[in-house]
Short mmCIF file of C-alpha atoms in Angstrom, two decimals:
data_model
loop_
_atom_site.label_atom_id
_atom_site.label_comp_id
_atom_site.label_asym_id
_atom_site.label_seq_id
_atom_site.Cartn_x
_atom_site.Cartn_y
_atom_site.Cartn_z
CA UNK A 1 0.04 -0.10 0.10
CA UNK A 2 2.99 2.61 1.05
CA UNK A 3 4.33 1.70 -2.25
CA UNK A 4 1.16 2.47 -4.41
CA UNK A 5 0.97 5.91 -2.45
CA UNK A 6 3.85 6.71 -3.56
CA UNK A 7 3.44 5.95 -6.87
CA UNK A 8 0.23 8.29 -6.57
CA UNK A 9 2.66 10.72 -5.35
CA UNK A 10 5.06 10.83 -7.76
CA UNK A 11 2.55 10.50 -10.29
CA UNK A 12 0.82 13.99 -8.96
CA UNK A 13 4.19 15.69 -8.47
CA UNK A 14 5.26 14.69 -11.87
CA UNK A 15 2.29 16.28 -13.14
CA UNK A 16 1.89 19.48 -11.35
CA UNK A 17 5.64 20.14 -12.53
CA UNK A 18 5.24 19.51 -15.81
CA UNK A 19 2.30 21.86 -16.03
CA UNK A 20 4.39 24.38 -14.59
CA UNK A 21 6.67 24.13 -16.82
CA UNK A 22 4.71 24.25 -20.24
CA UNK A 23 2.84 26.73 -18.57
CA UNK A 24 5.98 28.48 -18.33
CA UNK A 25 7.33 27.50 -21.65
CA UNK A 26 3.84 28.33 -23.21
CA UNK A 27 3.95 31.91 -21.86
CA UNK A 28 8.00 32.88 -23.27
CA UNK A 29 6.23 31.68 -26.99
CA UNK A 30 3.66 34.11 -26.62
CA UNK A 31 5.08 37.26 -24.77
CA UNK A 32 8.76 37.21 -26.91
CA UNK A 33 7.33 40.35 -28.94
CA UNK A 34 6.99 38.25 -31.81
CA UNK A 35 2.52 38.89 -33.08
CA UNK A 36 1.08 36.28 -34.83
CA UNK A 37 -2.64 37.98 -34.32
CA UNK A 38 -4.12 41.48 -33.60
CA UNK A 39 -4.27 40.85 -29.73
CA UNK A 40 -0.73 39.80 -29.53
CA UNK A 41 -0.19 43.07 -31.43
CA UNK A 42 -1.78 45.49 -29.27
CA UNK A 43 -0.85 43.91 -26.01
CA UNK A 44 2.69 44.61 -27.40
CA UNK A 45 2.32 47.73 -28.76
CA UNK A 46 3.29 50.80 -26.25
CA UNK A 47 3.71 54.12 -25.99
CA UNK A 48 2.74 55.30 -29.97
CA UNK A 49 0.14 57.75 -31.55
CA UNK A 50 -2.12 56.17 -34.13
CA UNK A 51 -4.63 59.11 -36.07
CA UNK A 52 -7.17 56.35 -36.90
CA UNK A 53 -7.93 53.39 -35.22
CA UNK A 54 -11.25 50.66 -36.71
CA UNK A 55 -12.63 48.38 -34.40
CA UNK A 56 -15.12 45.79 -34.61
CA UNK A 57 -16.02 42.27 -36.38
CA UNK A 58 -14.40 40.81 -39.76
CA UNK A 59 -17.05 43.62 -40.89
CA UNK A 60 -13.99 45.81 -40.51
CA UNK A 61 -11.08 43.74 -41.33
CA UNK A 62 -12.31 42.96 -44.52
CA UNK A 63 -13.52 46.02 -45.45
CA UNK A 64 -11.45 48.85 -44.14
CA UNK A 65 -7.83 49.05 -45.79
CA UNK A 66 -5.77 51.59 -43.81
CA UNK A 67 -2.66 51.81 -46.32
CA UNK A 68 -5.42 53.48 -48.40
CA UNK A 69 -6.71 55.76 -45.59
CA UNK A 70 -2.83 56.69 -44.99
CA UNK A 71 -2.40 57.36 -49.15
CA UNK A 72 -6.10 59.85 -48.52
CA UNK A 73 -5.18 61.63 -45.44
CA UNK A 74 -1.56 61.79 -44.60
CA UNK A 75 -2.40 60.01 -41.34
CA UNK A 76 -1.44 56.97 -39.42
CA UNK A 77 -4.38 53.99 -39.26
CA UNK A 78 -5.22 50.68 -37.96
CA UNK A 79 -7.53 48.20 -38.82
CA UNK A 80 -7.69 45.97 -35.26
CA UNK A 81 -11.03 44.11 -36.87
CA UNK A 82 -11.90 40.62 -35.57
CA UNK A 83 -12.92 37.67 -37.22
CA UNK A 84 -16.16 36.80 -35.58
CA UNK A 85 -15.70 39.37 -32.88
CA UNK A 86 -18.24 41.04 -30.29
CA UNK A 87 -18.25 44.29 -29.09
CA UNK A 88 -16.42 43.25 -26.05
CA UNK A 89 -13.65 42.05 -27.58
CA UNK A 90 -12.91 45.78 -29.34
CA UNK A 91 -14.24 47.38 -25.60
CA UNK A 92 -11.09 45.11 -24.54
CA UNK A 93 -8.46 45.95 -26.89
CA UNK A 94 -9.45 50.09 -26.85
CA UNK A 95 -8.76 49.52 -22.79
CA UNK A 96 -5.64 47.89 -23.74
CA UNK A 97 -4.50 51.02 -26.07
CA UNK A 98 -5.08 52.84 -23.30
CA UNK A 99 -3.30 51.55 -20.45
CA UNK A 100 0.03 51.10 -23.00
CA UNK A 101 -0.63 55.31 -23.66
CA UNK A 102 -1.41 54.40 -26.86
CA UNK A 103 -3.16 57.68 -28.11
CA UNK A 104 -5.46 58.16 -31.26
CA UNK A 105 -7.27 60.94 -32.28
CA UNK A 106 -9.87 58.87 -33.55
CA UNK A 107 -11.74 55.72 -33.00
CA UNK A 108 -14.30 54.07 -35.32
CA UNK A 109 -16.10 51.31 -34.28
CA UNK A 110 -18.73 49.09 -36.64
CA UNK A 111 -22.10 48.77 -34.88
CA UNK A 112 -24.05 46.14 -35.83
CA UNK A 113 -26.24 43.18 -34.91
CA UNK A 114 -22.85 42.33 -32.86
CA UNK A 115 -24.72 44.76 -29.94
CA UNK A 116 -27.03 41.56 -29.63
CA UNK A 117 -24.18 39.60 -27.33
CA UNK A 118 -23.23 41.14 -24.13
CA UNK A 119 -20.00 38.82 -23.81
CA UNK A 120 -16.52 37.70 -25.40
CA UNK A 121 -16.09 35.62 -28.32
CA UNK A 122 -14.30 32.29 -28.04
CA UNK A 123 -11.47 33.13 -30.14
CA UNK A 124 -10.75 36.22 -28.26
CA UNK A 125 -10.51 34.48 -24.95
CA UNK A 126 -8.47 32.29 -26.73
CA UNK A 127 -6.04 35.03 -28.16
CA UNK A 128 -5.49 36.64 -24.65
CA UNK A 129 -5.13 33.96 -22.84
CA UNK A 130 -1.81 33.52 -22.55
CA UNK A 131 -1.49 37.36 -21.04
CA UNK A 132 -3.99 36.31 -18.13
CA UNK A 133 -1.15 35.71 -15.62
CA UNK A 134 1.37 38.33 -16.68
CA UNK A 135 1.16 41.98 -15.91
CA UNK A 136 1.31 42.92 -19.72
CA UNK A 137 -2.38 43.42 -19.18
CA UNK A 138 -4.60 45.97 -16.55
CA UNK A 139 -5.73 43.66 -13.63
CA UNK A 140 -9.37 45.98 -14.37
CA UNK A 141 -8.75 43.95 -17.49
CA UNK A 142 -8.15 40.26 -16.28
CA UNK A 143 -11.30 41.10 -13.79
CA UNK A 144 -13.90 42.10 -16.54
CA UNK A 145 -12.74 38.92 -18.35
CA UNK A 146 -13.37 36.36 -15.84
CA UNK A 147 -11.72 33.13 -16.25
CA UNK A 148 -11.09 31.37 -12.85
CA UNK A 149 -8.89 29.02 -14.67
CA UNK A 150 -6.21 31.57 -15.01
CA UNK A 151 -5.17 30.58 -11.93
CA UNK A 152 -3.84 26.83 -12.81
CA UNK A 153 -1.01 25.75 -14.20
CA UNK A 154 -1.49 25.50 -18.14
CA UNK A 155 -5.06 24.88 -17.94
CA UNK A 156 -5.73 28.15 -19.89
CA UNK A 157 -3.91 26.44 -22.76
CA UNK A 158 -4.94 23.08 -22.74
CA UNK A 159 -8.86 24.52 -22.76
CA UNK A 160 -7.83 26.68 -25.78
CA UNK A 161 -5.28 24.05 -27.72
CA UNK A 162 -6.68 24.67 -30.86
CA UNK A 163 -5.73 28.66 -31.22
CA UNK A 164 -2.59 28.38 -28.39
CA UNK A 165 -1.51 24.75 -28.69
CA UNK A 166 1.59 23.86 -29.16
CA UNK A 167 1.58 24.03 -33.39
CA UNK A 168 0.58 27.99 -32.62
CA UNK A 169 3.61 27.41 -29.43
CA UNK A 170 5.98 25.93 -32.10
CA UNK A 171 4.98 28.69 -34.97
CA UNK A 172 5.35 31.40 -32.60
CA UNK A 173 8.89 30.52 -31.48
CA UNK A 174 9.88 29.85 -35.27
CA UNK A 175 8.42 33.03 -36.02
CA UNK A 176 6.68 32.01 -38.89
CA UNK A 177 4.33 35.76 -39.86
CA UNK A 178 1.07 36.14 -40.64
CA UNK A 179 -0.93 36.65 -43.12
CA UNK A 180 -1.98 39.87 -42.01
CA UNK A 181 0.15 43.11 -41.59
CA UNK A 182 -0.84 44.14 -38.43
CA UNK A 183 0.65 48.02 -38.98
CA UNK A 184 -2.68 47.69 -41.36
CA UNK A 185 -4.68 45.31 -40.67
CA UNK A 186 -6.82 44.92 -44.04
CA UNK A 187 -7.20 41.49 -45.49
CA UNK A 188 -9.11 41.61 -48.56
CA UNK A 189 -11.39 38.94 -49.89
CA UNK A 190 -11.00 38.04 -53.68
CA UNK A 191 -14.07 37.22 -54.76
CA UNK A 192 -17.43 38.04 -56.09
CA UNK A 193 -20.66 36.81 -54.40
CA UNK A 194 -23.71 35.17 -55.79
CA UNK A 195 -27.39 34.48 -55.23
CA UNK A 196 -26.59 36.64 -51.78
CA UNK A 197 -28.77 35.72 -48.76
CA UNK A 198 -28.85 37.10 -45.10
CA UNK A 199 -31.00 38.01 -42.13
CA UNK A 200 -30.78 40.97 -39.41
CA UNK A 201 -32.64 40.49 -36.21
CA UNK A 202 -35.87 42.42 -35.97
CA UNK A 203 -34.41 43.88 -32.59
CA UNK A 204 -32.17 45.43 -30.77
CA UNK A 205 -30.91 45.04 -26.96
CA UNK A 206 -31.26 48.69 -25.25
CA UNK A 207 -27.79 47.88 -23.78
CA UNK A 208 -24.40 46.80 -24.58
CA UNK A 209 -21.53 46.34 -21.86
CA UNK A 210 -18.96 46.62 -24.40
CA UNK A 211 -20.35 49.99 -26.31
CA UNK A 212 -20.97 51.08 -22.51
CA UNK A 213 -16.93 50.74 -22.03
CA UNK A 214 -16.08 52.02 -25.06
CA UNK A 215 -17.69 55.17 -24.01
CA UNK A 216 -16.44 55.62 -21.35
CA UNK A 217 -12.45 54.99 -22.60
CA UNK A 218 -13.32 57.41 -25.55
CA UNK A 219 -15.98 59.61 -24.48
CA UNK A 220 -14.79 62.39 -27.52
CA UNK A 221 -13.36 60.70 -30.37
CA UNK A 222 -15.48 57.48 -30.94
CA UNK A 223 -18.03 57.57 -34.05
CA UNK A 224 -20.90 54.75 -35.00
CA UNK A 225 -20.70 53.49 -38.49
CA UNK A 226 -22.57 50.33 -39.96
CA UNK A 227 -21.02 49.29 -43.07
CA UNK A 228 -23.28 47.74 -46.03
CA UNK A 229 -25.35 44.45 -46.36
CA UNK A 230 -26.87 42.87 -49.31
CA UNK A 231 -30.43 44.64 -50.22
CA UNK A 232 -31.80 41.13 -50.44
CA UNK A 233 -30.92 40.97 -46.49
CA UNK A 234 -33.74 40.07 -44.42
CA UNK A 235 -35.07 42.70 -41.85
CA UNK A 236 -32.46 45.09 -43.33
CA UNK A 237 -34.57 48.17 -43.15
CA UNK A 238 -36.16 47.10 -39.30
CA UNK A 239 -33.35 46.02 -38.12
CA UNK A 240 -31.41 49.83 -39.01
CA UNK A 241 -34.23 51.14 -38.14
CA UNK A 242 -34.20 49.97 -34.22
CA UNK A 243 -30.29 50.22 -34.07
CA UNK A 244 -30.61 54.04 -34.77
CA UNK A 245 -33.44 54.25 -31.95
CA UNK A 246 -31.61 53.35 -29.57
CA UNK A 247 -27.77 54.61 -31.28
CA UNK A 248 -28.99 57.75 -32.83
CA UNK A 249 -25.28 58.78 -33.24
CA UNK A 250 -24.73 55.33 -35.75
CA UNK A 251 -24.04 56.72 -39.38
CA UNK A 252 -25.47 54.02 -42.12
CA UNK A 253 -23.71 52.61 -44.88
CA UNK A 254 -26.10 50.11 -45.04
CA UNK A 255 -27.51 50.74 -48.54
CA UNK A 256 -24.56 52.01 -50.12
CA UNK A 257 -23.88 49.29 -52.65
CA UNK A 258 -27.20 48.37 -53.47
CA UNK A 259 -26.98 49.26 -57.06
CA UNK A 260 -23.60 47.89 -56.97
CA UNK A 261 -24.11 43.68 -56.07
CA UNK A 262 -20.49 43.03 -57.97
CA UNK A 263 -19.10 44.73 -54.63
CA UNK A 264 -19.86 42.17 -52.41
CA UNK A 265 -18.41 38.75 -51.15
CA UNK A 266 -21.34 37.75 -49.50
CA UNK A 267 -24.56 39.34 -47.46
CA UNK A 268 -22.46 41.28 -44.92
CA UNK A 269 -18.75 41.31 -46.78
CA UNK A 270 -17.38 43.61 -48.97
CA UNK A 271 -15.15 41.77 -51.47
CA UNK A 272 -11.78 43.67 -52.06
CA UNK A 273 -13.04 46.01 -54.82
CA UNK A 274 -15.95 46.64 -52.82
CA UNK A 275 -13.65 47.77 -49.51
CA UNK A 276 -11.57 50.09 -51.47
CA UNK A 277 -14.90 51.98 -52.28
CA UNK A 278 -15.78 51.66 -49.04
CA UNK A 279 -12.81 52.67 -47.43
CA UNK A 280 -12.92 55.89 -49.99
CA UNK A 281 -16.34 56.79 -49.09
CA UNK A 282 -15.99 56.66 -45.23
CA UNK A 283 -12.58 58.37 -45.69
CA UNK A 284 -14.20 61.04 -47.08
CA UNK A 285 -16.84 61.40 -45.23
CA UNK A 286 -15.83 61.22 -41.91
CA UNK A 287 -12.16 61.68 -41.93
CA UNK A 288 -11.60 64.23 -44.72
CA UNK A 289 -14.55 66.26 -44.27
CA UNK A 290 -14.15 66.12 -40.08
CA UNK A 291 -10.41 67.39 -40.53
CA UNK A 292 -11.34 70.31 -43.18
CA UNK A 293 -14.06 71.56 -40.14
#
């Protein structure tokens, strides 16, 4: 019996030691200064100024070409749109910029049906998990993220293995670059959609924690806009009417390309040609026009 207990104790000790070792190796890989996703890039971006910051989901990442914005305005720009993002994700990125002393002139947030979801996207939780036991993000943000598993060694990596598992650790260590240029952040789609369909909700929730946090962090420099949807999207007009009731400040481009369906990759996303046209229009309306006033 004593030998059995000794064996069990040895297994437990080895398991705990292995967990701490893996925790150290994985955390080192994600905190070396090399970025393979936008969350990493923002966490490690410090003490700088960016004139225009775009936040939101794939409807930002695929729509706003910051290189073109810079060409048109002569000012710096970064696209921090995240695939599948929710409002809380964007609020967290904005909070990290503030904590890291990254200043900006204007924050432009793409407001759409994501306001109906008051949570963090699983992909965002995975991307920020490596920093939860470090000093690279603030205590306030850690509390907002509400991840009790961070206190256990290696658990957050095991729970998010798909995005921050062994394969990603190896890619971090060999510094394999991402397909996205983070200084721009734009990822164009090279296809034209056919038989496009989509559905938007008929109602919009009256409050959203992510939106509220963004308003608190950037009270005088935050602009809301809604990017185009295809004209065949069900409930499109009803949704936009409801959205503007709750957020009257939102600038709608939802029907901008109703006569140019070739600009769409699918009902909710523009292709590269559409993104160029939209970036030019938005820049003229909200950035160049504003700078003249």
